[in-house]
PDB file of C-alpha atoms in Angstrom:
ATOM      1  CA  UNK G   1     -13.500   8.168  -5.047  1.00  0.00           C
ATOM      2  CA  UNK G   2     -12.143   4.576  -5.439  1.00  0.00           C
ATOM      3  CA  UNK G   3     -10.647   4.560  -2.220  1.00  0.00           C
ATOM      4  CA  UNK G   4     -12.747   6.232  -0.212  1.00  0.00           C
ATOM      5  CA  UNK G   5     -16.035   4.083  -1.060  1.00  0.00           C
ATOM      6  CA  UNK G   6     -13.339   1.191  -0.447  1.00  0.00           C
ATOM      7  CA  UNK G   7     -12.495   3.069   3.011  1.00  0.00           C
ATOM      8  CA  UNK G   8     -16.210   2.862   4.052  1.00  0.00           C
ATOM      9  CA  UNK G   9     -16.480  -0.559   2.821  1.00  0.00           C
ATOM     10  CA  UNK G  10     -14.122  -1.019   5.450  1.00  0.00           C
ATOM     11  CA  UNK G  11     -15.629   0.707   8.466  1.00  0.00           C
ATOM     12  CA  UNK G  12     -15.703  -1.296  11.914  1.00  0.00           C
ATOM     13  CA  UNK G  13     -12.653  -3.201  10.957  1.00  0.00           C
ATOM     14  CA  UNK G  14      -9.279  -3.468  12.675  1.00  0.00           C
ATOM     15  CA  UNK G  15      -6.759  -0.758  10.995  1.00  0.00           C
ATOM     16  CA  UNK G  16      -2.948   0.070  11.428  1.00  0.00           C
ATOM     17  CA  UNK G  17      -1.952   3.799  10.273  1.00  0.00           C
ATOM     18  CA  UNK G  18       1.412   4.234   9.886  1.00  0.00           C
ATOM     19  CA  UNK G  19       1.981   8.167   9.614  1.00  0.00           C
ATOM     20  CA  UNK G  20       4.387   9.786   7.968  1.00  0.00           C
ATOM     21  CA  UNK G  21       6.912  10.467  11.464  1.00  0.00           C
ATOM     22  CA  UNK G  22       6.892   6.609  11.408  1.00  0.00           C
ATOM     23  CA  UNK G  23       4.117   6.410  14.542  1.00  0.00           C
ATOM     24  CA  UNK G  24       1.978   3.609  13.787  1.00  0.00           C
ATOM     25  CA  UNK G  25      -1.187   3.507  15.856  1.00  0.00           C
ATOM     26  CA  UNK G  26      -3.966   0.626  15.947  1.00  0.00           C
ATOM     27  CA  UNK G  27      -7.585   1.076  16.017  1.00  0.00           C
ATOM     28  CA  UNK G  28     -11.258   0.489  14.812  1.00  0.00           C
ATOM     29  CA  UNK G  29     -11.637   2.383  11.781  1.00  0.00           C
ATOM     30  CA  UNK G  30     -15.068   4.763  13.035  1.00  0.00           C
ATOM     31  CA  UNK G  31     -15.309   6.966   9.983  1.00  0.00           C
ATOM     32  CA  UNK G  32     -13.366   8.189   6.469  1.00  0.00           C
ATOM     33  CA  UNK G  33     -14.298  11.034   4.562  1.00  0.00           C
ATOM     34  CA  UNK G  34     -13.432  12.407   0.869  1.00  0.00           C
ATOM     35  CA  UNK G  35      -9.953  13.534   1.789  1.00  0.00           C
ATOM     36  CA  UNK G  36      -8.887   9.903   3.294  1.00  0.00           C
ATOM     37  CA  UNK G  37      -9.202  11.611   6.514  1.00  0.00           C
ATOM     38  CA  UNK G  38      -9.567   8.636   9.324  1.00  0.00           C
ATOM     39  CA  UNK G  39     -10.893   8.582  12.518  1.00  0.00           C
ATOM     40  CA  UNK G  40     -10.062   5.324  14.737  1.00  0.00           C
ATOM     41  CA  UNK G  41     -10.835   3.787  18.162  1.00  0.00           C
ATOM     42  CA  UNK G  42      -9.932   2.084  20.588  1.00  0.00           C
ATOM     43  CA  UNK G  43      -6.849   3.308  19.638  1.00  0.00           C
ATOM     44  CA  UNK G  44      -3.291   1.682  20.772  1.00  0.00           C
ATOM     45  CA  UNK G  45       0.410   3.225  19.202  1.00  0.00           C
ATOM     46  CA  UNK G  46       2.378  -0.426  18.041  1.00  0.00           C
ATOM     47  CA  UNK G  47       5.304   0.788  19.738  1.00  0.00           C
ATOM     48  CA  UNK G  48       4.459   1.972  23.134  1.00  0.00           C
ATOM     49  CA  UNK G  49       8.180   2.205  24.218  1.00  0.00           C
ATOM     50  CA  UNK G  50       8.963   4.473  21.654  1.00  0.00           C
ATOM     51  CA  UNK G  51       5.938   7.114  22.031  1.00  0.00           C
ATOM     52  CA  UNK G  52       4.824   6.765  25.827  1.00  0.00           C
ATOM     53  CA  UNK G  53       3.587   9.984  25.235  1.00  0.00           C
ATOM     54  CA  UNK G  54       0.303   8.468  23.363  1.00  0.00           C
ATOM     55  CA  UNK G  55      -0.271   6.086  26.354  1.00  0.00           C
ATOM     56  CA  UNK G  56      -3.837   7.546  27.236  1.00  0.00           C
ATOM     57  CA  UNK G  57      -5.000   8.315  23.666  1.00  0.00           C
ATOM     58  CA  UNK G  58      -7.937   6.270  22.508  1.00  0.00           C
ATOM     59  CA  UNK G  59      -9.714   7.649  20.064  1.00  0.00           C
ATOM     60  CA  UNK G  60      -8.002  10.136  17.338  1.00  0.00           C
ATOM     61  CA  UNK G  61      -8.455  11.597  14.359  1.00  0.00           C
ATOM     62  CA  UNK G  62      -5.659  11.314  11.404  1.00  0.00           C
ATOM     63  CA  UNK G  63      -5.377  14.087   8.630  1.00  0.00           C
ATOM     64  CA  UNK G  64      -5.219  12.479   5.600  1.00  0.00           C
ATOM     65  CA  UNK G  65      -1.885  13.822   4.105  1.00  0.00           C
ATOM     66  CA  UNK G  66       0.086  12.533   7.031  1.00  0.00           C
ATOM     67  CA  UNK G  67      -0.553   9.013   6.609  1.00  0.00           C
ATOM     68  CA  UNK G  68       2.296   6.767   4.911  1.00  0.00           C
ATOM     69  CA  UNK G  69       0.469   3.688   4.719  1.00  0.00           C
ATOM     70  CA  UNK G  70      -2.690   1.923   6.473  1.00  0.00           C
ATOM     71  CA  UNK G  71      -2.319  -1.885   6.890  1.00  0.00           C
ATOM     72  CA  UNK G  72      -5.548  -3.302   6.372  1.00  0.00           C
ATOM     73  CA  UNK G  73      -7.302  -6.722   7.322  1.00  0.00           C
ATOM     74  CA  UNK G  74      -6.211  -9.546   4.384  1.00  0.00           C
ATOM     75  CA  UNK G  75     -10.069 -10.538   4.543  1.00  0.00           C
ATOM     76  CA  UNK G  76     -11.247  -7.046   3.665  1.00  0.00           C
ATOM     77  CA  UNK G  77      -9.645  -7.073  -0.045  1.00  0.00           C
ATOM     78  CA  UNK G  78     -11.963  -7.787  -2.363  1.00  0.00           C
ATOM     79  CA  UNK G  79      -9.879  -8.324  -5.355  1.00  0.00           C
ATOM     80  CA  UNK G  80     -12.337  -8.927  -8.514  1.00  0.00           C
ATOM     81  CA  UNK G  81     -14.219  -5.627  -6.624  1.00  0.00           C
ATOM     82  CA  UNK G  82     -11.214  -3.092  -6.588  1.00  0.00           C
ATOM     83  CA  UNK G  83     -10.070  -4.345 -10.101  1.00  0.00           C
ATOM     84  CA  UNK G  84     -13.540  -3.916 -11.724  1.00  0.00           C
ATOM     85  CA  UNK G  85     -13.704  -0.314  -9.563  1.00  0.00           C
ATOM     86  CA  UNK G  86      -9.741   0.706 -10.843  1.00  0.00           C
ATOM     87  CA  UNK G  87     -10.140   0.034 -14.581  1.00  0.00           C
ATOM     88  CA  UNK G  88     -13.422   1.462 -14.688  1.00  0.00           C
ATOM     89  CA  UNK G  89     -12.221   4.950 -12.981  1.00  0.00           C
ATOM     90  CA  UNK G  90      -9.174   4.318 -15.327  1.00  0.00           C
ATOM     91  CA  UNK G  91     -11.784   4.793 -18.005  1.00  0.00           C
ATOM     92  CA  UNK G  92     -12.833   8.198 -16.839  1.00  0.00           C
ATOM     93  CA  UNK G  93     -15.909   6.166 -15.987  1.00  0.00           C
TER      94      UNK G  93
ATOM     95  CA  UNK K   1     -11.100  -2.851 -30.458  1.00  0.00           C
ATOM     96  CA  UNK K   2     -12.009  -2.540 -26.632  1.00  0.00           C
ATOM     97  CA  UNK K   3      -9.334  -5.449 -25.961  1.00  0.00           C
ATOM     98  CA  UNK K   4      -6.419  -3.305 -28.499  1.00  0.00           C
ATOM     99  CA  UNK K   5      -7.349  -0.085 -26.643  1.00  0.00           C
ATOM    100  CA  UNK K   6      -7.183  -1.605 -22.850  1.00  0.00           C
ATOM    101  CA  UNK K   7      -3.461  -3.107 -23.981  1.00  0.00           C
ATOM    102  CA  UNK K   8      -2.221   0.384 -25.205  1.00  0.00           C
ATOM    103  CA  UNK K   9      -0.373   2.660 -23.748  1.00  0.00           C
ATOM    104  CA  UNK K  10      -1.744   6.380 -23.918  1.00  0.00           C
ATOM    105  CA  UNK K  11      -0.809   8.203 -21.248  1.00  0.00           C
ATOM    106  CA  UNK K  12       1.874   7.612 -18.003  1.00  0.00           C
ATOM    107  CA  UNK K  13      -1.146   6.098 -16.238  1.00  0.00           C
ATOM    108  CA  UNK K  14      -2.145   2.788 -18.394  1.00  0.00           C
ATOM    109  CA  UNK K  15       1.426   1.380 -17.569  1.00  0.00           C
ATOM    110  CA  UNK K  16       0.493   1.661 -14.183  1.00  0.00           C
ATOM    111  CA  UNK K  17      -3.388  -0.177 -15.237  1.00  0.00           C
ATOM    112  CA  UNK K  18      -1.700  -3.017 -17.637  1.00  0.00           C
ATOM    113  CA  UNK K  19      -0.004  -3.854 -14.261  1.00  0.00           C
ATOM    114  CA  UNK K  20      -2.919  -4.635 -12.128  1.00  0.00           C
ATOM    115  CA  UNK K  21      -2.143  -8.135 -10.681  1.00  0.00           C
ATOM    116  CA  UNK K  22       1.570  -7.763 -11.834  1.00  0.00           C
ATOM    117  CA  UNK K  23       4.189  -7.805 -10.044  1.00  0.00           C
ATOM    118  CA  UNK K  24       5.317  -3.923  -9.565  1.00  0.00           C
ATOM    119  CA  UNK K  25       8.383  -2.068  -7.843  1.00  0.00           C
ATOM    120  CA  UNK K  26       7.585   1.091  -6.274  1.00  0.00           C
ATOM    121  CA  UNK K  27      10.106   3.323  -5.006  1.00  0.00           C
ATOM    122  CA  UNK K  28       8.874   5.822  -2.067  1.00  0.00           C
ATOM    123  CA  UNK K  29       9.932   8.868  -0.256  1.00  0.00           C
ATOM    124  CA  UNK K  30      12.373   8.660   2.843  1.00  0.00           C
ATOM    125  CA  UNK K  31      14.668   5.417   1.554  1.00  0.00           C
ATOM    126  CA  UNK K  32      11.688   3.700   1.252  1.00  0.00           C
ATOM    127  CA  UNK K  33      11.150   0.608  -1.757  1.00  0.00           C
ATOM    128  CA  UNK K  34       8.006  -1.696  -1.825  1.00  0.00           C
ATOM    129  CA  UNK K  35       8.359  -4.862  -3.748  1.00  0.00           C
ATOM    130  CA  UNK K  36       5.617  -6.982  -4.892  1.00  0.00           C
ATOM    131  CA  UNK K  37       6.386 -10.891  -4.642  1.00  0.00           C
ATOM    132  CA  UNK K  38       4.789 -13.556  -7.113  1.00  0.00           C
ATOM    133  CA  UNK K  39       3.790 -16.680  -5.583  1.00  0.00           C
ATOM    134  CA  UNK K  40       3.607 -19.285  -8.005  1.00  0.00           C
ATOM    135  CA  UNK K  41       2.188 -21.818  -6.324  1.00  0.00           C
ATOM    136  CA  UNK K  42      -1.098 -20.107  -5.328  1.00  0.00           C
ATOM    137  CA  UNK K  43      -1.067 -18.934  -9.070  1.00  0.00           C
ATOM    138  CA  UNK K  44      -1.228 -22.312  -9.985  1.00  0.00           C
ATOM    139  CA  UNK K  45      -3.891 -23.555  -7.701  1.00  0.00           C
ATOM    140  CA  UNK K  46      -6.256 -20.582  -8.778  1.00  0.00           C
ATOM    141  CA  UNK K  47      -6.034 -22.192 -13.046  1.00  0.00           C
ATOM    142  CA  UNK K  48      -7.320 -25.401 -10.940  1.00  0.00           C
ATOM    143  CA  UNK K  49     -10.344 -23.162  -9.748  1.00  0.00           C
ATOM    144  CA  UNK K  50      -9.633 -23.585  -6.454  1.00  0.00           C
ATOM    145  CA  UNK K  51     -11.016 -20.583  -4.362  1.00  0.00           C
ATOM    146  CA  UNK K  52      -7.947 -19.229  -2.764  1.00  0.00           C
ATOM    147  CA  UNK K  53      -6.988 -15.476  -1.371  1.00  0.00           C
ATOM    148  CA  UNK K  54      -5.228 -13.543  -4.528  1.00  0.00           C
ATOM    149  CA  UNK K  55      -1.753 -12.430  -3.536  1.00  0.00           C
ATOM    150  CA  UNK K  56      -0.103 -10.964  -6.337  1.00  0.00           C
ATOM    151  CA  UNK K  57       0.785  -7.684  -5.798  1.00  0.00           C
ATOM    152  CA  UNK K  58      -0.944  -4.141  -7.502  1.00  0.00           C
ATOM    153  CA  UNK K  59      -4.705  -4.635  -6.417  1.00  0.00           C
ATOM    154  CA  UNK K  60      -5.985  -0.901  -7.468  1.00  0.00           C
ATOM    155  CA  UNK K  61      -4.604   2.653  -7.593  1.00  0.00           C
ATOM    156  CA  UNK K  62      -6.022   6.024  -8.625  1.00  0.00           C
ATOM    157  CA  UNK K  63      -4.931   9.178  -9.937  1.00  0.00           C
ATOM    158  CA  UNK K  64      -2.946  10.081  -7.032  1.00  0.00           C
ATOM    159  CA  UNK K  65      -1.187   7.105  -7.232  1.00  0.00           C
ATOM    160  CA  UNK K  66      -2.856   5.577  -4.214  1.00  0.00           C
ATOM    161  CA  UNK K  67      -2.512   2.421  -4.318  1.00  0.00           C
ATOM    162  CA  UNK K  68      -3.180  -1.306  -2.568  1.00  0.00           C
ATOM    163  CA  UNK K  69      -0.813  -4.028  -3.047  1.00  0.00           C
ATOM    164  CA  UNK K  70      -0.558  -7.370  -1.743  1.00  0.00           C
ATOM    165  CA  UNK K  71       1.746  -9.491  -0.686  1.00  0.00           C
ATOM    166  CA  UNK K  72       4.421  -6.119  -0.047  1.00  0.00           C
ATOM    167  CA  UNK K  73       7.988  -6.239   0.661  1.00  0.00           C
ATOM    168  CA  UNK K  74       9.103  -3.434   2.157  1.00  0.00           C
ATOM    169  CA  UNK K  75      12.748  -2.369   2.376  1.00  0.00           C
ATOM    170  CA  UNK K  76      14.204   0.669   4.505  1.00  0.00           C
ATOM    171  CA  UNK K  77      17.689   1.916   3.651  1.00  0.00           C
ATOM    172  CA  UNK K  78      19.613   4.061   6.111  1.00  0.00           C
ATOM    173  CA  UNK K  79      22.892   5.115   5.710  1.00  0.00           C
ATOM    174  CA  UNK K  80      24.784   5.856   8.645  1.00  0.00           C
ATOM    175  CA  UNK K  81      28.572   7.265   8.771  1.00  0.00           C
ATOM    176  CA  UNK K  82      31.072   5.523  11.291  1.00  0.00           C
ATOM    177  CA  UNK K  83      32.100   8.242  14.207  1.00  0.00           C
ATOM    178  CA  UNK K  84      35.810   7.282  13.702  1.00  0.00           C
ATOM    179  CA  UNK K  85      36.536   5.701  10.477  1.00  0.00           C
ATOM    180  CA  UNK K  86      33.709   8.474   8.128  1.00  0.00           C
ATOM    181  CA  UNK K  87      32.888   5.191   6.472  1.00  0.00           C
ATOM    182  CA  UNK K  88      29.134   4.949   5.164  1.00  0.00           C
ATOM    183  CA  UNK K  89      27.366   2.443   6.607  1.00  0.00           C
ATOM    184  CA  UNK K  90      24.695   1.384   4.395  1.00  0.00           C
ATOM    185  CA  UNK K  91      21.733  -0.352   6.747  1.00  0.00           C
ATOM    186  CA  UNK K  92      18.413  -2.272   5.112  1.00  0.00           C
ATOM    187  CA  UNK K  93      15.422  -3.203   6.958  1.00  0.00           C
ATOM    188  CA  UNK K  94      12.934  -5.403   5.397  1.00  0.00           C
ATOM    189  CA  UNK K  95       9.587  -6.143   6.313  1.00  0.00           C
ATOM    190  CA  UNK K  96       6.526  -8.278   5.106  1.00  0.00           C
ATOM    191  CA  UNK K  97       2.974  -6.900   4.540  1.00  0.00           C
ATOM    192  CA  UNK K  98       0.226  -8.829   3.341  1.00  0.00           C
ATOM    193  CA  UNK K  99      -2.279  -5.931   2.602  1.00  0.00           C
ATOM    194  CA  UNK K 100      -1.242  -2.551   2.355  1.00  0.00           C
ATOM    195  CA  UNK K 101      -2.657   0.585   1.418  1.00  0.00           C
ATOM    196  CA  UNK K 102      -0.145   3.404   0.173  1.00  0.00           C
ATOM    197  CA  UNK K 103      -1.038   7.160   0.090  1.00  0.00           C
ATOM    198  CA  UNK K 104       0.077   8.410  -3.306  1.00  0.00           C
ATOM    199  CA  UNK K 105       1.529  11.473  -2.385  1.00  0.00           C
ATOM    200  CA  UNK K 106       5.125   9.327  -1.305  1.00  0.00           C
ATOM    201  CA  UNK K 107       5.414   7.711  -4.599  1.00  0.00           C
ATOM    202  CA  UNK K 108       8.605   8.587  -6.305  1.00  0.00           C
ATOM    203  CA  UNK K 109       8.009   5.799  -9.421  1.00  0.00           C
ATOM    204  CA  UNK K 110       5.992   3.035  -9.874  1.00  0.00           C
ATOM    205  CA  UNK K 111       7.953  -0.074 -11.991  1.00  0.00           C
ATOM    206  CA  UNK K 112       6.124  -2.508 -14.324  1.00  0.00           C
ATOM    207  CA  UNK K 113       7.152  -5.905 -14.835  1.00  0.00           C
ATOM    208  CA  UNK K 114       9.790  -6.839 -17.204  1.00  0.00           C
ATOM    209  CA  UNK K 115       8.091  -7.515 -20.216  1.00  0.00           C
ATOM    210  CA  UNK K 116       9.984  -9.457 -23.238  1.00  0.00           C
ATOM    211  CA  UNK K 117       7.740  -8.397 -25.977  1.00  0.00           C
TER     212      UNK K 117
END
């Protein structure tokens, strides 16, 4: 649950989703749900030349289990926040 | 007692929480390593209470070994064999993120610190 309140925490925000073929794509994160599912907009791939294919793609939505990483904004970690949340789900809290 | 059972290690998973803020090595599927770096100088400024961004590395991780880390060095290792000589050609690519989150499900092993207790 950590990361999914932190994933709605984070809602409006400026994403990169790198997936697990190595496509990264840009975008507004618009919504997350319990499985790390993510929709963006105002989508744009980081390496156009590469996948010209995605060209007219804007909006999309990303099945969790295919994501590799997500890049997120260095002003959207709250640090004392996601240690408090970790050790206290460490708990079994 | 609460502060000797936070420090112990019970299960696989409380290495993973006595690293929180640590430095931590983290070795992922496809070739893939992630390297936290410590940077002592912003460690220094935060004793003087200066408000500064955090960037040491392991910032929170779950059961799934989800995890966000700071300050990431990523390295890519492809090894490519030489059309006329068979010789290996061992290739890294590095790469610098400040803030990354990493699904859990590529996570080969997670590394703690060198401790020398």
């Amino acid at each position: 649950m950590l990361f999914f309140s932190y994933f709605k925490d984070l809602v409006g925000r400026e994403v990169t989703v790198e997936l697990k073929n190595d496509l990264a794509i840009r975008g507004t994160l618009h919504s997350v749900d319990q499985y790390l599912n993510i929709k963006l907009e105002n989508t744009k791939v980081v390496d156009q030349d590469k996948y010209p294919h995605m060209l007219s793609v804007r909006n999309c939505f990303i099945r969790g289990s295919v994501v590799r990483y997500v890049q997120l904004p260095p002003d959207g970690v709250d640090v004392e926040l996601l240690h408090d949340a970790t050790r206290r789900e460490a708990r079994g809290g | 007692m609460a502060s000797e059972e936070e420090s112990t290690v019970k299960e696989p998973l409380d290495l993973i929480r006595l690293s929180l803020d640590e430095r931590i090595y983290v070795k992922l599927r496809s070739e893939r390593e992630l390297r936290g770096k410590l940077h002592h100088n912003l460690k220094r400024k935060k004793i003087f209470g200066e408000p500064i961004l955090e960037t040491l590395p392991c910032k929170a991780y779950d059961q799934h070994l989800n995890m966000i880390l700071g300050e990431v060095e990523e390295v890519i290792t492809t090894v490519e064999i030489d059309d006329e000589t068979y010789e290996e050609i061992v290739r890294t690519t590095k790469r610098m993120v400040p803030f990354l989150f990493v699904r859990g499900d590529g996570v080969i092993l997670v590394a703690p610190p060198l401790r020398t207790a």
